[in-house]
Every structure is written in structure tokens, then in C-alpha cells.
Tab-separated table of C-alpha atoms in Angstrom:
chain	number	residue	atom	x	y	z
A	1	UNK	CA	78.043	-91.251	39.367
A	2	UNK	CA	77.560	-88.172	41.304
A	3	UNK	CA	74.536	-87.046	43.564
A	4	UNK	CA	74.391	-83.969	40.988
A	5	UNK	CA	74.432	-87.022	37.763
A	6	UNK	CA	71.912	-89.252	39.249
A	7	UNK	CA	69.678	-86.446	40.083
A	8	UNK	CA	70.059	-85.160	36.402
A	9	UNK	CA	69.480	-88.903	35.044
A	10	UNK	CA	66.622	-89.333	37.171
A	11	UNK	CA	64.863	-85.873	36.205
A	12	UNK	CA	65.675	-86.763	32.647
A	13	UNK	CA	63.884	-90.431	32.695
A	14	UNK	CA	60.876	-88.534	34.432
A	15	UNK	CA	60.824	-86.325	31.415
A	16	UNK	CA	60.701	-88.624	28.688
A	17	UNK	CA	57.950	-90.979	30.742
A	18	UNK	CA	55.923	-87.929	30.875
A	19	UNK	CA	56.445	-87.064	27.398
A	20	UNK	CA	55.135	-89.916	25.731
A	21	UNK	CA	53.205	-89.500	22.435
A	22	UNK	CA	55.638	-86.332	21.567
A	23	UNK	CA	56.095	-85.582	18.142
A	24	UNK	CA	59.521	-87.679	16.796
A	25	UNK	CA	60.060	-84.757	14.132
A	26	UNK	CA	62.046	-82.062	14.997
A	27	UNK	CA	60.035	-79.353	17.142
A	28	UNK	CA	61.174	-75.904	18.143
A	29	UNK	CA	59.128	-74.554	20.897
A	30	UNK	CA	58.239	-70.672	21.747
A	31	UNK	CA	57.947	-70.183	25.170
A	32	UNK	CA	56.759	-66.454	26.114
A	33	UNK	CA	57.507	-65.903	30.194
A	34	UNK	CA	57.975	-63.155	32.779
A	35	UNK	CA	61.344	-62.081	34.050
A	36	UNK	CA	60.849	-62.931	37.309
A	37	UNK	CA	63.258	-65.124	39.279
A	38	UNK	CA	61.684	-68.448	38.685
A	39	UNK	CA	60.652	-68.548	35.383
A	40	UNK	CA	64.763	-67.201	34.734
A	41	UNK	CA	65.647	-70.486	36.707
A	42	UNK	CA	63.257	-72.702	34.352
A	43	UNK	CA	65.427	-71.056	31.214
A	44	UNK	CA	68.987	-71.818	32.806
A	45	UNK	CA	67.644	-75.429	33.574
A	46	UNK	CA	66.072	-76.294	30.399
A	47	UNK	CA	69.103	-77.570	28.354
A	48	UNK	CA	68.200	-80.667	30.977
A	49	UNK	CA	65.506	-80.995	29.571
A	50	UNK	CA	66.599	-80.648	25.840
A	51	UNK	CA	69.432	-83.002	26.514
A	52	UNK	CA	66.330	-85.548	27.354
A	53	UNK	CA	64.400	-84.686	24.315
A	54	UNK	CA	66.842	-84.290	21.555
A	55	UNK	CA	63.829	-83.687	19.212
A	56	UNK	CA	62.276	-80.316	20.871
A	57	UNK	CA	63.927	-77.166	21.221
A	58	UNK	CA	63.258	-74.222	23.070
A	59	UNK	CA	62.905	-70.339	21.814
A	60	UNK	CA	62.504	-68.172	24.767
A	61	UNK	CA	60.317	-64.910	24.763
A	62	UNK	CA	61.122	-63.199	28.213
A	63	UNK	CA	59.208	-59.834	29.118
A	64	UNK	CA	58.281	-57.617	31.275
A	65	UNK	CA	55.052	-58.497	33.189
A	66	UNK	CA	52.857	-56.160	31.812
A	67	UNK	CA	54.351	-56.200	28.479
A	68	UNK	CA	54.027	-60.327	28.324
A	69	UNK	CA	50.470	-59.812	29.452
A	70	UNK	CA	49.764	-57.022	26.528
A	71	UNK	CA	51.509	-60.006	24.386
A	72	UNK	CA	50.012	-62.834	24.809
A	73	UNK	CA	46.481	-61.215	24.942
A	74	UNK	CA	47.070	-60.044	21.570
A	75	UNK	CA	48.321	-63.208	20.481
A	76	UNK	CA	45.527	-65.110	21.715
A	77	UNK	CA	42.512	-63.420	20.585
A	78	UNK	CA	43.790	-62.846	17.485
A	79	UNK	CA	44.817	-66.480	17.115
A	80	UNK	CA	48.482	-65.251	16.004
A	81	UNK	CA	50.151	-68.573	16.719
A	82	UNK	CA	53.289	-66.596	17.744
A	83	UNK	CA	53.650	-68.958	21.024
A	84	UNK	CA	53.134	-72.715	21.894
A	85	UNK	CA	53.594	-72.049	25.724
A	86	UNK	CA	52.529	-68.808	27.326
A	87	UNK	CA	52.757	-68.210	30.846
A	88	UNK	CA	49.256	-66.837	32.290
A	89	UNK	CA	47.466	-66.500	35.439
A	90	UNK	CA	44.281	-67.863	37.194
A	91	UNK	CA	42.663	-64.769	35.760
A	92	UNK	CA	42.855	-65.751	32.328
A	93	UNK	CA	42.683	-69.374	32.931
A	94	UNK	CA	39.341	-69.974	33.134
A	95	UNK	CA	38.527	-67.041	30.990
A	96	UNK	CA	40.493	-68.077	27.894
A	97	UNK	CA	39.341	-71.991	28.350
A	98	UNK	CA	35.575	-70.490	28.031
A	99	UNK	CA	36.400	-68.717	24.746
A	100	UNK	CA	38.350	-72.143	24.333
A	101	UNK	CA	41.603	-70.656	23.216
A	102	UNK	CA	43.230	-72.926	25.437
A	103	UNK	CA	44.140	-76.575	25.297
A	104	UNK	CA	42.614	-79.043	28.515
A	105	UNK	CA	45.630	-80.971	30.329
A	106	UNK	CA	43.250	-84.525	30.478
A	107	UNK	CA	44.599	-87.615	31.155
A	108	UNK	CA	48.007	-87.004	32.987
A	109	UNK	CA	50.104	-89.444	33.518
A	110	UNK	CA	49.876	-91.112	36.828
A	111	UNK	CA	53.642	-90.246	37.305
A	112	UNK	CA	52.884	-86.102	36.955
A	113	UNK	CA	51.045	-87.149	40.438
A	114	UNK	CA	48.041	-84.121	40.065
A	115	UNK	CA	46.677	-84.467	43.170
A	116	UNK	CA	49.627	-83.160	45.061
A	117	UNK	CA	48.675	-79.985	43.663
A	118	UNK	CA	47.898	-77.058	46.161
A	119	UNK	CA	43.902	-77.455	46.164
A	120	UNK	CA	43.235	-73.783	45.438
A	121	UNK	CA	45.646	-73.462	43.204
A	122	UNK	CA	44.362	-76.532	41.072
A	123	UNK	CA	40.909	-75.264	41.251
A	124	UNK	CA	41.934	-71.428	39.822
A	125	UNK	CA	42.872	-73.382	36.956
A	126	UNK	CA	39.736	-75.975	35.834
A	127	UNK	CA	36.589	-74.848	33.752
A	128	UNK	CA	34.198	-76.836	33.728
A	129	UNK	CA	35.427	-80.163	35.371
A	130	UNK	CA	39.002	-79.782	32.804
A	131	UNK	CA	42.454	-77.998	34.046
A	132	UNK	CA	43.783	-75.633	30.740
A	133	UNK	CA	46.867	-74.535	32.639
A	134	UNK	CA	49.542	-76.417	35.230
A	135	UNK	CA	51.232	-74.424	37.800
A	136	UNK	CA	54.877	-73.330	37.501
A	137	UNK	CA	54.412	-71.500	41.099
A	138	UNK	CA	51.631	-70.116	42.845
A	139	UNK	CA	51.340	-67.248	45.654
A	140	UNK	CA	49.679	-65.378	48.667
A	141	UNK	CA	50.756	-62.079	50.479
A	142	UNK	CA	52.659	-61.960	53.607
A	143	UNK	CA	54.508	-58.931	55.441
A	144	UNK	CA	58.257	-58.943	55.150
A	145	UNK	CA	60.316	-56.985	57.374
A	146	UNK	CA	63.557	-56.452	58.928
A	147	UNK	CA	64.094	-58.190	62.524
A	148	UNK	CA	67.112	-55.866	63.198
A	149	UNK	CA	65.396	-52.597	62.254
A	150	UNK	CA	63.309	-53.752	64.361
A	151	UNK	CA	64.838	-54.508	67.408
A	152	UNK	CA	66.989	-51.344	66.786
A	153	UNK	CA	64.382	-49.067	66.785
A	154	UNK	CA	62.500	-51.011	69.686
A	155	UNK	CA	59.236	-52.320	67.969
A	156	UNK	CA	57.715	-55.735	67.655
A	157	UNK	CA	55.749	-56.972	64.721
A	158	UNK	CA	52.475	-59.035	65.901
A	159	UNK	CA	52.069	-62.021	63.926
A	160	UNK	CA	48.960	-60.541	62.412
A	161	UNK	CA	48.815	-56.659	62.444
A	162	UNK	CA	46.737	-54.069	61.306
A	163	UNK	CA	47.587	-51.174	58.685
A	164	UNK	CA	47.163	-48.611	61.740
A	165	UNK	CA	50.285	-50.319	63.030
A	166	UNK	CA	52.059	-50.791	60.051
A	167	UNK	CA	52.221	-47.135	59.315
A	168	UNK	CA	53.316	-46.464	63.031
A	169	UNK	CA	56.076	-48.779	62.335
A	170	UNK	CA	56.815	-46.881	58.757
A	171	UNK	CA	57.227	-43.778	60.328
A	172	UNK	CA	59.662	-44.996	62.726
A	173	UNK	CA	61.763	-47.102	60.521
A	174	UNK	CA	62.404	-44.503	57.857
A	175	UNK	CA	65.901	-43.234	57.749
A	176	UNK	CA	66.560	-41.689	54.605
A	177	UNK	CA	69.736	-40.586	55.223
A	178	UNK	CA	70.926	-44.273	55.604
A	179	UNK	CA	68.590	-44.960	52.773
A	180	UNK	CA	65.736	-47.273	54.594
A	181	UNK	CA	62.870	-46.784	53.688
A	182	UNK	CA	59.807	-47.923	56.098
A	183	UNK	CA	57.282	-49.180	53.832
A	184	UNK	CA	57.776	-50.375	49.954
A	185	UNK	CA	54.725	-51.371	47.764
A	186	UNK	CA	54.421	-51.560	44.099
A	187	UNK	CA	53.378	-48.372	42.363
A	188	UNK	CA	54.110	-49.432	39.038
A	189	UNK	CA	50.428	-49.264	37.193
A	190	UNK	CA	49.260	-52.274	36.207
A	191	UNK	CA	46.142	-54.811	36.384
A	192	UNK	CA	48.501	-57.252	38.159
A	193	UNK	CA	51.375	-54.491	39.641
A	194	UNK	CA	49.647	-51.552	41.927
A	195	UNK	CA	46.538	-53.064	41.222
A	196	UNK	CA	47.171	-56.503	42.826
A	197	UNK	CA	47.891	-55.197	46.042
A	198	UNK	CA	45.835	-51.637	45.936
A	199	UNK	CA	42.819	-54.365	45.636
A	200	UNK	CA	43.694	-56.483	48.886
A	201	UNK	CA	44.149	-53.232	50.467
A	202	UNK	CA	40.503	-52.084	49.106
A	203	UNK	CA	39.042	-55.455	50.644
A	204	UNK	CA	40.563	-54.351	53.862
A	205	UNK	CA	38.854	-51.263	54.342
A	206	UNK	CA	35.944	-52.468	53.498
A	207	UNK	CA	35.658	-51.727	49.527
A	208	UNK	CA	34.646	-53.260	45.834
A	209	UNK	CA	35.086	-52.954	42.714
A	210	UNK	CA	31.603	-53.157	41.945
A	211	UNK	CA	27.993	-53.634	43.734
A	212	UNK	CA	25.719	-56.425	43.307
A	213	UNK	CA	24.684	-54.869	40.341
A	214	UNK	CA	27.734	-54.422	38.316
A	215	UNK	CA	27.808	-50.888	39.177
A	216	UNK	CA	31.221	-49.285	39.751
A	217	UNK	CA	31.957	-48.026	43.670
A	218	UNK	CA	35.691	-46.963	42.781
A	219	UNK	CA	34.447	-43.272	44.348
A	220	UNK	CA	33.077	-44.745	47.902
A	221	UNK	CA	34.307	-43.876	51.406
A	222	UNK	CA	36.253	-47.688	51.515
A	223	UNK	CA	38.569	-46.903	48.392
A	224	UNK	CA	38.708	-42.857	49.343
A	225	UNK	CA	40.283	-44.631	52.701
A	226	UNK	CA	42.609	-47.143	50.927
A	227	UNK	CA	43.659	-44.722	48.567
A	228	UNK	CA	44.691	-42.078	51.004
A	229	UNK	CA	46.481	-44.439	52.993
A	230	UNK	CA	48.648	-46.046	50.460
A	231	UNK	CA	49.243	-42.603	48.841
A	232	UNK	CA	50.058	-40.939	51.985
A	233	UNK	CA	52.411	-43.748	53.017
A	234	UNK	CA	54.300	-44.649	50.097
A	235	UNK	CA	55.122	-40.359	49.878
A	236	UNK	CA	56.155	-40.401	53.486
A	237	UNK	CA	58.244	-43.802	53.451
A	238	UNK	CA	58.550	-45.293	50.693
A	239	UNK	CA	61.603	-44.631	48.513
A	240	UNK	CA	62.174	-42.871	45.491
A	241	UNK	CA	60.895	-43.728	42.197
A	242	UNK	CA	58.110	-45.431	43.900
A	243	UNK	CA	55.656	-44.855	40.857
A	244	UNK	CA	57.791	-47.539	38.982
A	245	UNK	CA	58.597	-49.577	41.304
A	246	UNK	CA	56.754	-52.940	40.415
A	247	UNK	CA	57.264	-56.538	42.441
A	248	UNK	CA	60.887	-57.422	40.819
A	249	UNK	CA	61.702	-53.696	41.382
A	250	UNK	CA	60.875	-54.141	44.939
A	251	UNK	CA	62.443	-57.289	45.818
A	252	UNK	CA	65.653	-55.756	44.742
A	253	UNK	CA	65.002	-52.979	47.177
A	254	UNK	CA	64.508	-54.991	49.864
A	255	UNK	CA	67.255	-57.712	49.104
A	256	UNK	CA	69.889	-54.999	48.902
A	257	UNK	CA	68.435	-53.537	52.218
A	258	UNK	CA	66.755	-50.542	51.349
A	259	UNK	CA	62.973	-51.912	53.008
A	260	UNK	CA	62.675	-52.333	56.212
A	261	UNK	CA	59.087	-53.362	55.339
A	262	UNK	CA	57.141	-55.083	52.067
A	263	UNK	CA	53.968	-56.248	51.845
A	264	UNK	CA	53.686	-58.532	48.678
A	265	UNK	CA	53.113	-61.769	47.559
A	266	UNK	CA	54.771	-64.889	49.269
A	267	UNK	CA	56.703	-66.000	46.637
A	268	UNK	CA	58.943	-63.244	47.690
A	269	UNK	CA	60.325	-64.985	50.266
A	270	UNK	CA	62.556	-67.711	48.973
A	271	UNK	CA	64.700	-65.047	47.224
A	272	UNK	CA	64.891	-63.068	50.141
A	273	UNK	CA	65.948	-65.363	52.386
A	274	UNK	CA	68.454	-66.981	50.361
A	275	UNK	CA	71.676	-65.742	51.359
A	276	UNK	CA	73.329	-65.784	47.735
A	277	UNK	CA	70.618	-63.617	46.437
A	278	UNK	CA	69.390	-61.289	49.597
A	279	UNK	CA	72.149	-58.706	51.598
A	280	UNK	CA	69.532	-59.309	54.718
A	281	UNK	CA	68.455	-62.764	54.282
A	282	UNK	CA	69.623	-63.684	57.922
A	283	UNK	CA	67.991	-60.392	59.200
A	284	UNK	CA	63.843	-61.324	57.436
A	285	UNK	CA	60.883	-62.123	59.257
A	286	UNK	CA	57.322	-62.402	58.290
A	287	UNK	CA	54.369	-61.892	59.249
A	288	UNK	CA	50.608	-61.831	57.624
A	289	UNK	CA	49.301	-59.470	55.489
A	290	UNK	CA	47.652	-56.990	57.616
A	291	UNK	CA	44.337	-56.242	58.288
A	292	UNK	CA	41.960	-53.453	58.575
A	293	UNK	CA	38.329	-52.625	59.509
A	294	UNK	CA	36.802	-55.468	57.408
A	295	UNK	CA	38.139	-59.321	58.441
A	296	UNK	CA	37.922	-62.174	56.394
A	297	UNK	CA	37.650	-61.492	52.903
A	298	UNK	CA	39.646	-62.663	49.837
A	299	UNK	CA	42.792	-61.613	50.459
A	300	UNK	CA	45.687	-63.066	47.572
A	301	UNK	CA	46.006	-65.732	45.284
A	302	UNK	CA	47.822	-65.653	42.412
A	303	UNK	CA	49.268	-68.341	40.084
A	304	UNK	CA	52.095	-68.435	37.281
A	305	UNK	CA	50.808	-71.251	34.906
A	306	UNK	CA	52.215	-72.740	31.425
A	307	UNK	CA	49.583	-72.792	28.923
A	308	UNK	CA	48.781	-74.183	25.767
A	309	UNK	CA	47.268	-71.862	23.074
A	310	UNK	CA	44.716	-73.343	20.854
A	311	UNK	CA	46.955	-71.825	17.827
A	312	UNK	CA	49.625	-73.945	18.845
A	313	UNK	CA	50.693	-76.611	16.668
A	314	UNK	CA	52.904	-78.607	18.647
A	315	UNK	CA	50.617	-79.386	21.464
A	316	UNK	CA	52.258	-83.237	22.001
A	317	UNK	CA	55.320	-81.228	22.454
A	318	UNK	CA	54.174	-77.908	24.371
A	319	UNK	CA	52.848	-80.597	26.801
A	320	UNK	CA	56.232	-82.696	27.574
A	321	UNK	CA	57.614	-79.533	28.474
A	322	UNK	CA	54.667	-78.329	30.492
A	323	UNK	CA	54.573	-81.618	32.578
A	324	UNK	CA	58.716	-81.669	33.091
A	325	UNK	CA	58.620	-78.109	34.117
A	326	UNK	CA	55.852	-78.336	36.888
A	327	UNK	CA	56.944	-81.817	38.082
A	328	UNK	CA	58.651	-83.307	41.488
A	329	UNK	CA	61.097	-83.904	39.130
A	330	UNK	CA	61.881	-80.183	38.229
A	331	UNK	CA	61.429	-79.186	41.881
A	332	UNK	CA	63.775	-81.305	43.093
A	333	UNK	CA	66.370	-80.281	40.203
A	334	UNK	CA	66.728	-76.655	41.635
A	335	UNK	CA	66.494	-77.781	44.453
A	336	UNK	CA	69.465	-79.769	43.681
A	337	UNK	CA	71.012	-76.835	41.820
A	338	UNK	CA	70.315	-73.568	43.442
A	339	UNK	CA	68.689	-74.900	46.982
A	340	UNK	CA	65.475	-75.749	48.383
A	341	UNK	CA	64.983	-72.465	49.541
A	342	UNK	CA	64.787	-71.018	45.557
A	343	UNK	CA	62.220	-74.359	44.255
A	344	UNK	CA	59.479	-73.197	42.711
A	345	UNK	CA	56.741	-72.455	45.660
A	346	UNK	CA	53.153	-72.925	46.178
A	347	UNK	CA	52.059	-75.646	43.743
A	348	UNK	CA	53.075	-78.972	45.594
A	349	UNK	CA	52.378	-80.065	48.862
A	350	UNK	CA	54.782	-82.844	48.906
A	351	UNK	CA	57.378	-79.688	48.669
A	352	UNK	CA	56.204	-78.222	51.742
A	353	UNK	CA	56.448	-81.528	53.478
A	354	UNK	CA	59.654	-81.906	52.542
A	355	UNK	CA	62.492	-81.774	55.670
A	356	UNK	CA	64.627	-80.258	53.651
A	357	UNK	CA	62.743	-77.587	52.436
A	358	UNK	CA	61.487	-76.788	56.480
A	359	UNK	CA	65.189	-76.403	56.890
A	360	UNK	CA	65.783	-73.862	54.723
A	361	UNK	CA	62.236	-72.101	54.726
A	362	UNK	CA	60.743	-71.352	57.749
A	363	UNK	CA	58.356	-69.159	55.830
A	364	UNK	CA	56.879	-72.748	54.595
A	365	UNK	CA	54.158	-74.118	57.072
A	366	UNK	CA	52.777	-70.547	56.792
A	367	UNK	CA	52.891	-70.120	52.992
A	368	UNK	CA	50.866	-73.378	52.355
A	369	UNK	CA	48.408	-72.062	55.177
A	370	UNK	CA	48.315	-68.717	53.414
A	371	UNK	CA	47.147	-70.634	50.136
A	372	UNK	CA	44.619	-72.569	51.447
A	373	UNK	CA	43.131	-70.097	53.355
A	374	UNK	CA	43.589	-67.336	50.223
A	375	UNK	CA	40.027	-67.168	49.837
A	376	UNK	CA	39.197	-65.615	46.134
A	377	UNK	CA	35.199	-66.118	46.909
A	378	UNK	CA	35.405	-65.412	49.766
A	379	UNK	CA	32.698	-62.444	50.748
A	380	UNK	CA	33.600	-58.789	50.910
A	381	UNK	CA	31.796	-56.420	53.233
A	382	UNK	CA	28.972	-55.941	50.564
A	383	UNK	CA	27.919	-58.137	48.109
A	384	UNK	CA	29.454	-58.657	44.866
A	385	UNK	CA	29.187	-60.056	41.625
A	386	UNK	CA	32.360	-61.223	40.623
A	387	UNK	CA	35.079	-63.423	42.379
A	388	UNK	CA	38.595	-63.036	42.899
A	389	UNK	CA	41.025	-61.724	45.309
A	390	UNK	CA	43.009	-59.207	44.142
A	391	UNK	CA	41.405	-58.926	40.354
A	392	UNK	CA	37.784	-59.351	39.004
A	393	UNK	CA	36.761	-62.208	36.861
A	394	UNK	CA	35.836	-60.971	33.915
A	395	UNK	CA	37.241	-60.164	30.457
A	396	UNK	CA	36.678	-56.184	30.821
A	397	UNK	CA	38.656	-56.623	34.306
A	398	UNK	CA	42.119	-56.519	32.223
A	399	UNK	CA	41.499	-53.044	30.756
A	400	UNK	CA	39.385	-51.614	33.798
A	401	UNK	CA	42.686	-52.336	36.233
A	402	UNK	CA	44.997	-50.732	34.086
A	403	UNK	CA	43.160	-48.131	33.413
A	404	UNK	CA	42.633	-47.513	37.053
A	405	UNK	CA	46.083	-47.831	38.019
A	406	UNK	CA	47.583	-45.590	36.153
A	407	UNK	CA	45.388	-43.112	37.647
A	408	UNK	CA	46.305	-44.540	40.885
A	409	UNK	CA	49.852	-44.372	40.114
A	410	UNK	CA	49.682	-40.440	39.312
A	411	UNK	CA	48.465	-39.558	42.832
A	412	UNK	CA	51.558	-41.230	43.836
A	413	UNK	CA	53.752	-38.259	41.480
A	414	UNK	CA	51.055	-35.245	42.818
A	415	UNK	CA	49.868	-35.384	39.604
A	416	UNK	CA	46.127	-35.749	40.570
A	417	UNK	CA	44.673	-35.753	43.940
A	418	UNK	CA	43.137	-38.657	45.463
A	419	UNK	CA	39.358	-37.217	45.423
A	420	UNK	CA	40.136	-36.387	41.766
A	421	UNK	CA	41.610	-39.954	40.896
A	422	UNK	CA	38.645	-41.550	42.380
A	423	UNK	CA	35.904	-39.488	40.121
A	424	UNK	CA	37.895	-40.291	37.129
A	425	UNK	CA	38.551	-43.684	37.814
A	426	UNK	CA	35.033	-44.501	38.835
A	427	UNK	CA	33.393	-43.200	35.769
A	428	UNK	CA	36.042	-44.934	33.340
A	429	UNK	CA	34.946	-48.158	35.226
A	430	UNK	CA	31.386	-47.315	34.599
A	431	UNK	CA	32.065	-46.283	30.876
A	432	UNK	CA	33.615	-49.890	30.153
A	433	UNK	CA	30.911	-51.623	31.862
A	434	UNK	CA	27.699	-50.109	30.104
A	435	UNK	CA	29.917	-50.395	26.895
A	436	UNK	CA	30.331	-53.933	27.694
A	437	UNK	CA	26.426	-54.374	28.113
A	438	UNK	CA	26.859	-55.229	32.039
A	439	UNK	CA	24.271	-55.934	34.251
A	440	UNK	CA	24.444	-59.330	31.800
């Protein structure tokens, strides 16, 4: 038997232990996911897993993020049933458990090995003592950039920098005629696209989304600063289309070397520094996500988690797959298949001990730090209500950030003025919260 077969038979024993109590019936599972490079990986792979489980099949649903989001929302409050698995975040998570639209993930089996979860990541994910969600992968934000543009243009990149520096750099690495572009961010509006970042940035200039008392302060000195910055960069060098240009947009852009810089979340950085998916993946380095006049706030964490939906009713089922698809097991299948440097990252800390994935990643020892030290309630300059590192905890949160960012997104075009975007997006904010009932 070959490495490859054993791996396969092992991976596929793991599954069934893990799946015991599934229905024996025939069961076809919907699976809604995003189209970003992992959760594509878990679709090519799971014909190992069907070939365990003769009984369950899969029916994929792959979207757009913010079109899966606007999805499985819908889906959920309106108890459509449409999905048995839906990938969500640790935003919803807790949410959704407290409306209990979600099913708990008690009594693992000892073999699913729960406590080598990420802490942080595991904790995003409980309500209440209970977990309603297991991690496919899980993220922070780093700084990638390009080591020859770099050393071409004669600049170093400090281990941690500041956004003063970063734009420095930006202006010096844009070459448009060669089509570089010095700094690429997302711009495409969204609650978890421009908004993800545009709220870490927001943090580090001191900023909120709200005061103490649930009062908006979208139109205060800290976001007039972040906003003009990110505006004023992203027009000066950042490349075209950059009001669309969401995380998968930009990691094509800076794969096929058109970035010489990206700030954005970690999980980047196994595609880019694989050398069958990146054009610069021997040319990357890192560095943290940079700071600016206020230190040592929330800065990112973000996880991609398979769900169960109350609605569902093949929960025995939805959970075999759940447990194969976040296991050791599954890790070390693509692993197996595509490379260590393309497993699924930030869940496991047994990955980032592994030799073999320090070989391949030396992005790893400072991922996992980047995780544990992520933060989300964490203190911002003022006091706030809410926790969270790049998005608010509650329910109105999801229509607030879109909202915003699409205002956001049309200073980016000239459409609006940043003074103007501010006003508007401040008093939208403060609209949904009195209609909402907030102080609570």
C-alpha cells in the first residue's frame, strides 16, 4: 500500500469512529460555503469522505462571501431548512446559539481531541459553557510584502511598523507602469470585506464604533483620521478597481505580483507562499499588522466554522461530516495532498507543532502568536460596550457594517467625500440603534 493509500485508509477509519450514531438511511447533505481557497480544498477532498460513509452525500452551495452571509442569515431566521451545514463566523456563533438556532457540539469523541483547539478560537465559538460551531480555519492579520521590491528600492520592513511607515513605503514601491502597486486592501463593501480591516485600522487611530453608551462616534477625529488615510492611500497606490477588490480579489493580486504590500488576514499566507499557487512565493515576507497612535487593542480574529442549523434534520449526519472535516485527520489529508503549507490554519496547535509544517511555513510560530494574542476584548482607547475585533457583537452589527461600508467604499470612487461619508454614516448607525431600542 502506498504512503498516499494508508493515509487515505487511515483518514477514512478516523471518519467513521467519529461518526458513530449516523443515520444508516440514506442522507444527502447541503453544505452552503465561501469560495475561498480552503473551503474549495474541503469540496475536492470530500469524495474521501463519501467513499467512508457510503450512506451520506454531499450537495455543495458555494458563494460569494457576502452573498453566503445574506444566505444563510435568511435561512436561519426564517428557519428555511435550505442547509444542514452552513459555514459562519465567531460573529454569529454565539449570536445564533442565544436565539438557539444552532445545534451544541457536546460530547465529542475523545478521538476529535478538542483541546488541541487554538484557545481563542475555541472560546469565539461557546455560549454559555457549550461550543455551536467547530473550526474549519481560523485567522489574524499580518503585513505581507515583497522582499525584492524591497531590497530593490532600498527599504527595510521593521518587524512591527507603523502606518506612517507603511505609506512611506507605498509611495516608493508604486510603479504603475510595471503594474505594482504599493499598498492593496479590500475595498469591496462589506460587514466582513472593507469593514474587517477599515475596523482594525479605526482601533489604531484611536476610534469606536460606539461610546459607552451605545452612541455612534463613526463622525469623530479617530475615524476622520482612518478614513483619510485608507482613502488617500488606496487612490495613490493601490491598483485599479480597488472598490471591488475584496480578500480573494486581493490575494490574486498579490500572488500574480501586482502588491508589493497587503495587509490582511493570516490565512493569506499559506497560498502565497506556496509556489504552485503564488508567482512570488519565494520573494514574501511578513511582518505584523501595523500600528498607530493607540497600542494594544483588539486587533483580528476571525474564524470559518461548520455549523449546524436548528432546521436541520440530519444533525447525526451534519455532525460526522463536521468532525471529519475539522479533524487531525483532514489536516493531515491535504497535507498529504496539496502540502503542509495549504492545511487548513489556525485551529490546531498540534499543526503548528508539526516539523513539517515549520518547514514549509515560516509564517507559523508567528501566526499561532498572532491568535493568541488577537485580543477581541481587549480595550480600545475609550470605553466600549461591545466586544470584538474587527466587528461588534451584536445582531444590528450585520446591517450597521454594511451599511457603512458601502459608504466607505464610495469615497474610494470620489463619489462622496470623506467628511460627507462620515455624517452619513454616523447618523445611519445612530438611526439603527434607537430603532433597535439601544442603550438596552
Amino acid at each position: 500500500m502506498t504512503t498516499h493509500n494508508r493515509l487515505l485508509a487511515t483518514v477514512a477509519a478516523a471518519g467513521l469512529a467519529l461518526g458513530a450514531g449516523a443515520a444508516s438511511a440514506d442522507t444527502t447533505l447541503t453544505i452552503a460555503t465561501v469560495n475561498n481557497v480552503q473551503m474549495i480544498e474541503m469540496q475536492k477532498l470530500s469524495p474521501v469522505f463519501e467513499k467512508a460513509h457510503p450512506d451520506i452525500h454531499l450537495r455543495w452551495v458555494v458563494l460569494e462571501e457576502n452573498t453566503l452571509r445574506q444566505r444563510v442569515t435568511t435561512d436561519i431566521a426564517t428557519h428555511g431548512g435550505q442547509f444542514d451545514i452552513m459555514t459562519i463566523g465567531n460573529y454569529e456563533v454565539p449570536l445564533w446559539a442565544k436565539q438557539k438556532w444552532l445545534q451544541s457540539f457536546d460530547n465529542l469523541p475523545a478521538s476529535y481531541d478538542e483541546n488541541d483547539i487554538i484557545g481563542p478560537v475555541k472560546d469565539g465559538l461557546s455560549y454559555q459553557g457549550h461550543v455551536y460551531a467547530l473550526p474549519f480555519y481560523a485567522e489574524s492579520a499580518m503585513t505581507l510584502y515583497r522582499k525584492d521590491l524591497f531590497d530593490k528600492a532600498g527599504l527595510k520592513m521593521p518587524e512591527a511598523p507603523t502606518y506612517e511607515q507603511i505609506r512611506q513605503f507605498a509611495d516608493k514601491l508604486t510603479d504603475k507602469s510595471q503594474n505594482v502597486f504599493g499598498m492593496c486592501l479590500r475595498g469591496k463593501p462589506g460587514w466582513g470585506e472593507n469593514i474587517a480591516y477599515f475596523s482594525t485600522l479605526v482601533t489604531a487611530f484611536g476610534g469606536q464604533w460606539f461610546d459607552a453608551n451605545w452612541k455612534a462616534t463613526l463622525n469623530t477625529p479617530a475615524w476622520h483620521t482612518a478614513l483619510t488615510y485608507y482613502s488617500d492611500i488606496l487612490k495613490a497606490d493601490g491598483p485599479p478597481g480597488i472598490s471591488s477588490n475584496g480578500f480573494n480579489e486581493n490575494l490574486a493580486l498579490f500572488s500574480s505580483g501586482h502588491c508589493a504590500m497587503w495587509i490582511d488576514a493570516t490565512s493569506a499566507a499559506g497560498t502565497v507562499y506556496d509556489k504552485k499557487q503564488s508567482q512570488v512565493a519565494d520573494k514574501v515576507g511578513f511582518a505584523a499588522i501595523p500600528t498607530g497612535s493607540f497600542q494594544g487593542g483588539p486587533t483580528w480574529l476571525w474564524s470559518w466554522n461548520l455549523a449546524i442549523p436548528s432546521s436541520s434534520k440530519h444533525v447525526d449526519a451534519a455532525k460526522t461530516f463536521i468532525t471529519w472535516a475539522t479533524s487531525k485527520e483532514y489536516i493531515a489529508l491535504v497535507a498529504e495532498t496539496d502540502g503542509w503549507v495549504n492545511i487548513p490554519p489556525g485551529t490546531r496547535i498540534s499543526a503548528y507543532q508539526s516539523p513539517d509544517y515549520k518547514q514549509v511555513a515560516p509564517f507559523s510560530d508567528f501566526v499561532l502568536a498572532a491568535i493568541q494574542h488577537s485580543n477581541p476584548n481587549g480595550k480600545t482607547a475609550n470605553p466600549r460596550p461591545y466586544v470584538g475585533a474587527q466587528f461588534v457583537d451584536i445582531p444590528e452589527f450585520q446591517g450597521i457594517g454594511t451599511q457603512v461600508g458601502q459608504i466607505i467604499a464610495a469615497t474610494l470612487t470620489g463619489a462622496t467625500t470623506v467628511d460627507n461619508a462620515l455624517s452619513t454614516a454616523n447618523t445611519a448607525a445612530e438611526r439603527t440603534m434607537h430603532q433597535a431600542g439601544y442603550p438596552k
